[in-house]
Amino acid sequence: MPTHFRKMHGLGNDFVVIDEREYPLNLTPTRIAALADRRRGIGCDQFVTLSPATITEALAFVRFFNPDGSEAGACGNASRCVASLLAAETGNTELTIQTRGGLLKAHVRPADEEGRATVTVDMGRPRTDWQDIPLAQETDTLRLPLEGEPAALSMGNPHATFFVEDLAEAERGPALEMDPLFPDRANIGFARIDAPDRMRLRVWERGAGFTLACGSGACAAAVNAARRGLAGRRMTVEVDGGEMLIAWEANDHVLMTGPAQLAFEGAVDLKAYPE
Ligand SMILES: N[C@@H](CCC[C@H](N)C(=O)O)C(=O)O
């Protein structure tokens, strides 16, 4: 029996979304990696599953997997996409989803003629203690002991942000993801500050590589820029796929606003992929 899936994207960061709320599929990392593979599977930057929430206020428990099969505690763009999906399903414009990184509240605005909804997700509080990111050793997370002195934090997943003049420095991403300072590896952002309220960002994503947009990376870069005194607390973050608005509120929560879109729906025979 083929399994229904949705292909969604936020600013070109694309997802296969499978709803397991009625039938658990027990997908293994091997099968997820095969399905996420653009050559032999459906292909996506992240694979997303919905299962029943364990907390009554949440509509679903949402899990995010990278194309290498590893699981991430957060994915900003996929959170917007899932929120738009659940809003269409329930008619609620204010809703909560449960993730490994925590409970996320979302506000979903109506979709435009192209089916693109604008969604704000409260991504929670950034965690800046070295153990929470995590780092391998106690260190000042505002300036890590790496060439270029990036700032690091967790948005439910680990991020390091380098502040650069030239985005060509992003070619250091693959090696930095694996640096021993990051025991769980890390998403590596390269941010060029263009104005106190505007930056250009590229992110080498852990387990995925360069993507057109990284929502949690945009939150991390904006917060890190403000922590370093390089920018204010509200920023437009321009990525390869477009723009997000990030606001680091006085209550320490990070609000991320950007688009979410359904690309197409399909069905897949899971048994055709290794377990
Ligand atoms: N695309 C994402 C982040 C996905 C997870 C990341 N690669 C990780 O392993 O932490 C986003 O929009 O936040």
Coordinates of C-alpha atoms and ligand atoms in Angstrom, one line a residue:
M1 CA 0.0 0.0 0.0
P2 CA 1.7 3.3 -1.1
T3 CA 2.3 5.9 1.6
H4 CA 1.1 9.4 1.1
F5 CA 3.6 12.2 1.3
R6 CA 3.7 15.9 0.8
K7 CA 6.6 17.9 -0.6
M8 CA 6.8 21.3 1.0
H9 CA 9.4 24.1 1.1
G10 CA 10.3 27.3 2.9
L11 CA 12.4 29.6 0.8
G12 CA 13.6 26.6 -1.2
N13 CA 14.7 24.5 1.8
D14 CA 12.6 21.5 0.9
F15 CA 11.0 18.7 2.9
V16 CA 9.2 15.4 2.4
V17 CA 6.5 15.4 5.1
I18 CA 4.9 12.1 6.1
D19 CA 2.0 12.1 8.5
E20 CA 2.2 9.1 10.9
R21 CA -0.5 10.3 13.3
E22 CA -2.8 7.4 12.3
Y23 CA -0.3 4.7 11.3
P24 CA 3.2 4.6 12.8
L25 CA 5.7 3.6 10.1
N26 CA 8.7 3.1 12.3
L27 CA 11.0 4.5 9.6
T28 CA 14.7 3.6 10.1
P29 CA 17.5 6.1 9.5
T30 CA 18.6 3.9 6.5
R31 CA 15.2 4.2 4.9
I32 CA 14.9 7.9 5.6
A33 CA 18.3 8.5 4.0
A34 CA 17.3 6.5 0.9
L35 CA 14.0 8.4 0.6
A36 CA 15.7 11.7 1.1
D37 CA 18.4 10.9 -1.6
R38 CA 17.7 13.1 -4.7
R39 CA 19.1 10.4 -7.0
R40 CA 17.3 7.3 -5.8
G41 CA 14.5 8.6 -3.6
I42 CA 12.0 11.4 -3.5
G43 CA 14.7 13.9 -2.6
C44 CA 14.7 16.6 0.1
D45 CA 16.9 18.7 2.4
Q46 CA 15.0 17.3 5.5
F47 CA 12.6 14.5 6.0
V48 CA 9.8 15.4 8.4
T49 CA 7.4 13.1 10.3
L50 CA 4.2 13.9 12.2
S51 CA 3.1 11.6 15.0
P52 CA 0.6 12.1 17.9
A53 CA 1.7 14.8 20.4
T54 CA 2.3 13.7 24.0
I55 CA 1.1 17.1 25.3
T56 CA -2.6 18.1 24.8
E57 CA -1.9 21.6 23.7
A58 CA 0.2 20.5 20.7
L59 CA -1.4 19.3 17.5
A60 CA 1.4 16.9 16.5
F61 CA 4.9 15.7 17.5
V62 CA 7.1 16.8 14.6
R63 CA 10.5 15.2 14.0
F64 CA 13.2 16.4 11.6
F65 CA 15.7 14.2 9.9
N66 CA 18.7 15.1 7.7
P67 CA 19.4 13.3 4.4
D68 CA 22.2 11.4 6.1
G69 CA 19.5 9.9 8.4
S70 CA 20.5 11.9 11.5
E71 CA 17.8 13.5 13.6
A72 CA 17.8 17.3 14.4
G73 CA 16.1 18.9 17.4
A74 CA 15.0 21.8 15.3
C75 CA 14.2 22.9 11.7
G76 CA 12.9 26.4 11.3
N77 CA 11.7 26.2 7.7
A78 CA 10.0 22.8 8.2
S79 CA 8.3 24.1 11.4
R80 CA 6.7 26.9 9.3
C81 CA 5.6 24.4 6.7
V82 CA 4.1 22.0 9.2
A83 CA 2.3 24.9 11.0
S84 CA 0.8 25.9 7.7
L85 CA -0.3 22.3 7.0
L86 CA -1.9 22.0 10.4
A87 CA -3.6 25.4 10.1
A88 CA -5.1 24.3 6.8
E89 CA -6.3 21.1 8.4
T90 CA -7.8 22.6 11.6
G91 CA -8.7 26.2 10.6
N92 CA -6.6 27.4 13.5
T93 CA -4.3 30.3 12.8
E94 CA -2.6 30.1 16.3
L95 CA -1.3 26.6 17.0
T96 CA 1.4 24.7 18.9
I97 CA 3.6 21.9 17.7
Q98 CA 5.8 19.6 19.8
T99 CA 9.4 19.0 18.7
R100 CA 12.5 17.4 20.3
G101 CA 13.8 20.9 20.8
G102 CA 10.6 22.0 22.7
L103 CA 7.0 23.3 22.2
L104 CA 6.8 25.9 19.3
K105 CA 3.9 28.3 19.0
A106 CA 3.0 29.5 15.5
H107 CA 0.9 32.1 13.9
V108 CA -0.2 31.3 10.3
R109 CA -1.5 34.0 7.9
P110 CA -3.7 33.1 4.9
A111 CA -2.0 31.8 1.8
D112 CA -1.6 34.1 -1.2
E113 CA -2.7 33.1 -4.8
E114 CA 0.4 30.9 -5.2
G115 CA -0.5 29.0 -2.0
R116 CA 2.3 30.6 0.0
A117 CA 1.4 31.2 3.6
T118 CA 3.4 33.6 5.8
V119 CA 4.1 32.0 9.2
T120 CA 5.7 33.2 12.4
V121 CA 7.1 30.6 14.6
D122 CA 8.3 31.3 18.2
M123 CA 11.5 29.3 18.1
G124 CA 12.0 29.6 21.8
R125 CA 15.0 30.9 23.7
P126 CA 18.5 30.5 22.3
R127 CA 20.8 28.5 24.6
T128 CA 24.3 29.9 24.9
D129 CA 25.9 27.7 27.6
W130 CA 28.7 25.6 26.1
Q131 CA 27.2 22.4 27.5
D132 CA 23.8 23.1 25.8
I133 CA 25.2 23.6 22.3
P134 CA 27.0 21.3 22.9
L135 CA 30.8 22.0 22.7
A136 CA 33.5 19.6 23.7
Q137 CA 35.1 22.0 26.2
E138 CA 34.2 24.9 28.4
T139 CA 34.7 28.1 26.3
D140 CA 33.3 31.5 25.7
T141 CA 30.5 30.9 23.2
L142 CA 30.7 34.4 21.9
R143 CA 34.1 33.7 20.4
L144 CA 35.0 30.1 19.9
P145 CA 38.7 29.1 19.7
L146 CA 38.6 28.5 15.9
E147 CA 40.1 30.6 13.1
G148 CA 37.5 33.5 12.5
E149 CA 36.2 33.2 16.1
P150 CA 32.5 32.3 15.4
A151 CA 29.8 32.7 18.0
A152 CA 27.8 29.6 18.9
L153 CA 24.4 28.8 20.4
S154 CA 21.6 26.2 20.3
M155 CA 18.2 26.9 18.8
G156 CA 17.3 23.2 19.7
N157 CA 20.1 22.3 17.3
P158 CA 23.8 23.4 17.3
H159 CA 24.9 26.5 15.3
A160 CA 28.1 28.4 14.9
T161 CA 28.1 31.7 13.1
F162 CA 31.1 33.3 11.4
F163 CA 30.9 37.0 10.7
V164 CA 32.6 37.6 7.4
E165 CA 33.2 40.2 4.7
D166 CA 33.3 37.6 1.9
L167 CA 30.7 34.8 1.8
A168 CA 33.2 32.7 -0.2
E169 CA 34.5 31.7 3.2
A170 CA 31.5 29.4 3.4
E171 CA 33.6 26.8 1.7
R172 CA 35.1 26.1 5.1
G173 CA 31.7 24.7 6.2
P174 CA 32.1 21.0 5.5
A175 CA 35.4 20.8 7.5
L176 CA 34.0 22.9 10.4
E177 CA 30.8 20.8 10.7
M178 CA 33.1 17.9 11.8
D179 CA 35.5 20.0 14.0
P180 CA 36.2 18.1 17.3
L181 CA 34.9 21.2 19.2
F182 CA 31.4 20.1 18.1
P183 CA 30.7 16.6 19.6
D184 CA 27.3 16.5 17.8
R185 CA 28.7 18.2 14.7
A186 CA 27.2 21.7 14.0
N187 CA 25.4 23.8 11.4
I188 CA 27.9 26.4 10.2
G189 CA 26.6 29.9 9.2
F190 CA 28.6 32.6 7.4
A191 CA 27.0 36.0 7.9
R192 CA 27.8 39.3 6.2
I193 CA 26.3 42.2 8.1
D194 CA 25.0 44.7 5.5
A195 CA 23.2 47.1 7.9
P196 CA 22.2 47.0 11.6
D197 CA 18.9 45.4 10.5
R198 CA 20.1 43.3 7.6
M199 CA 22.4 40.4 6.9
R200 CA 23.3 38.0 4.1
L201 CA 23.6 34.5 5.3
R202 CA 24.8 31.1 3.9
V203 CA 24.6 28.0 6.0
W204 CA 26.4 24.7 5.7
E205 CA 23.8 22.4 7.3
R206 CA 24.8 19.5 9.5
G207 CA 23.9 16.3 7.7
A208 CA 22.6 18.1 4.6
G209 CA 25.2 20.5 3.1
F210 CA 24.4 23.9 1.7
T211 CA 20.7 24.6 1.5
L212 CA 18.8 27.6 0.0
A213 CA 17.6 28.6 3.5
C214 CA 18.1 27.5 7.1
G215 CA 15.5 28.9 9.5
S216 CA 17.2 27.9 12.7
G217 CA 20.5 29.1 11.2
A218 CA 18.9 32.5 10.5
C219 CA 17.7 32.7 14.1
A220 CA 21.2 31.8 15.4
A221 CA 22.9 34.3 13.1
A222 CA 20.6 37.1 14.1
V223 CA 21.0 36.4 17.8
N224 CA 24.7 36.0 17.5
A225 CA 25.0 39.3 15.6
A226 CA 23.1 41.1 18.4
R227 CA 25.1 39.3 21.1
R228 CA 28.3 40.5 19.4
G229 CA 26.9 44.1 19.2
L230 CA 27.1 43.9 15.4
A231 CA 23.3 44.5 14.8
G232 CA 20.0 45.2 16.5
R233 CA 17.5 42.6 17.7
R234 CA 15.3 42.7 14.6
M235 CA 16.9 41.7 11.3
T236 CA 16.0 40.8 7.8
V237 CA 18.1 37.8 7.0
E238 CA 18.7 37.2 3.3
V239 CA 19.5 33.7 2.3
D240 CA 19.9 32.1 -1.2
G241 CA 16.2 31.4 -1.3
G242 CA 14.8 34.7 -0.1
E243 CA 14.3 36.6 3.1
M244 CA 13.2 35.9 6.7
L245 CA 12.5 38.3 9.5
I246 CA 14.0 37.4 12.8
A247 CA 13.1 39.2 16.0
W248 CA 14.9 38.5 19.3
E249 CA 12.3 39.7 21.7
A250 CA 12.8 41.2 25.1
N251 CA 11.5 38.0 26.7
D252 CA 14.4 36.2 25.1
H253 CA 12.3 34.3 22.6
V254 CA 13.2 34.3 18.9
L255 CA 10.4 34.9 16.4
M256 CA 11.0 33.8 12.9
T257 CA 8.7 34.9 10.1
G258 CA 8.8 33.6 6.5
P259 CA 6.9 31.7 3.8
A260 CA 5.7 28.1 3.8
Q261 CA 4.5 26.4 0.7
L262 CA 3.1 23.0 -0.5
A263 CA 4.9 22.0 -3.7
F264 CA 3.1 18.7 -4.5
E265 CA 1.7 15.5 -3.0
G266 CA 2.4 12.0 -4.0
A267 CA 2.6 8.4 -2.9
V268 CA 5.6 6.1 -2.3
D269 CA 6.1 2.4 -1.9
L270 CA 8.3 2.4 1.3
K271 CA 9.2 -1.3 0.8
A272 CA 11.1 -0.3 -2.3
Y273 CA 13.7 1.3 0.0
P274 CA 16.1 -0.5 2.3
E275 CA 15.2 -0.8 5.9
Ligands
LIG1 N1 16.9 23.5 7.5 C1 16.8 23.6 8.8 C2 17.7 22.9 9.8 C3 17.7 21.4 9.6 C4 18.5 20.6 10.7 C5 20.0 20.9 10.7 N2 20.6 20.4 9.4 C6 20.6 20.1 11.9 O1 21.1 19.0 11.7 O2 20.5 20.7 13.0 C7 16.2 24.9 9.3 O3 15.4 25.5 8.5 O4 16.3 25.3 10.5

